[in-house]
Amino acid sequence: MRSPLPPTAAVLAFIDRINQTDLEGLLALMTDDHYLKVMDEAPLRGKEAQRPAWDGYFTAYPDYVIYPSRIAASGATVAVLGTTTGSHLGLPDEAEMKLTVIWRAEVRDGLLASWEVLEDTPGAREALGLA
């Protein structure tokens, strides 16, 4: 039996599944109690609650791609600084690529227990080791 992925590898695999719009692969990388929090939106709890949310996003934005530019890990917490294209923002790719965001994940036994999208601020970068 294969050992669980280390936290950074698990997060990179998660991003890859998002970039491939691979719903089943994405769900396979989540814990049953997975927690999703996007900026100021209400959180979504539980793996099965993620299915319709991600399916809807993949359907509405099939060209959505995450571009990591910096990664910092501290134990089970992994933070990623990056940009996106093809998102709900509806911007041309060139404009969207100028907007940075932070993703923070908690990894448990090689699976993502949480995935949070945070505003990119100097304080958030500093707190997460991305400065």
PDB file of C-alpha atoms in Angstrom, residues 1 3 17 23 31 45 54 79 89 93 128:
ATOM      1  CA  MET A   1       0.000   0.000   0.000  1.00  0.00           C
ATOM      2  CA  SER A   3       2.035   5.973   1.831  1.00  0.00           C
ATOM      3  CA  ARG A  17      -7.339  17.989 -10.353  1.00  0.00           C
ATOM      4  CA  LEU A  23     -14.380  16.147 -10.151  1.00  0.00           C
ATOM      5  CA  THR A  31     -11.367  14.024   3.724  1.00  0.00           C
ATOM      6  CA  ARG A  45     -18.752  21.402   5.013  1.00  0.00           C
ATOM      7  CA  TRP A  54     -17.383  21.885  -7.718  1.00  0.00           C
ATOM      8  CA  ALA A  79      -0.271  28.006   1.584  1.00  0.00           C
ATOM      9  CA  LEU A  89     -14.539  37.046 -12.421  1.00  0.00           C
ATOM     10  CA  ASP A  93      -6.931  36.217 -18.981  1.00  0.00           C
ATOM     11  CA  LEU A 128       1.539  32.025   6.047  1.00  0.00           C
TER      12      LEU A 128
END
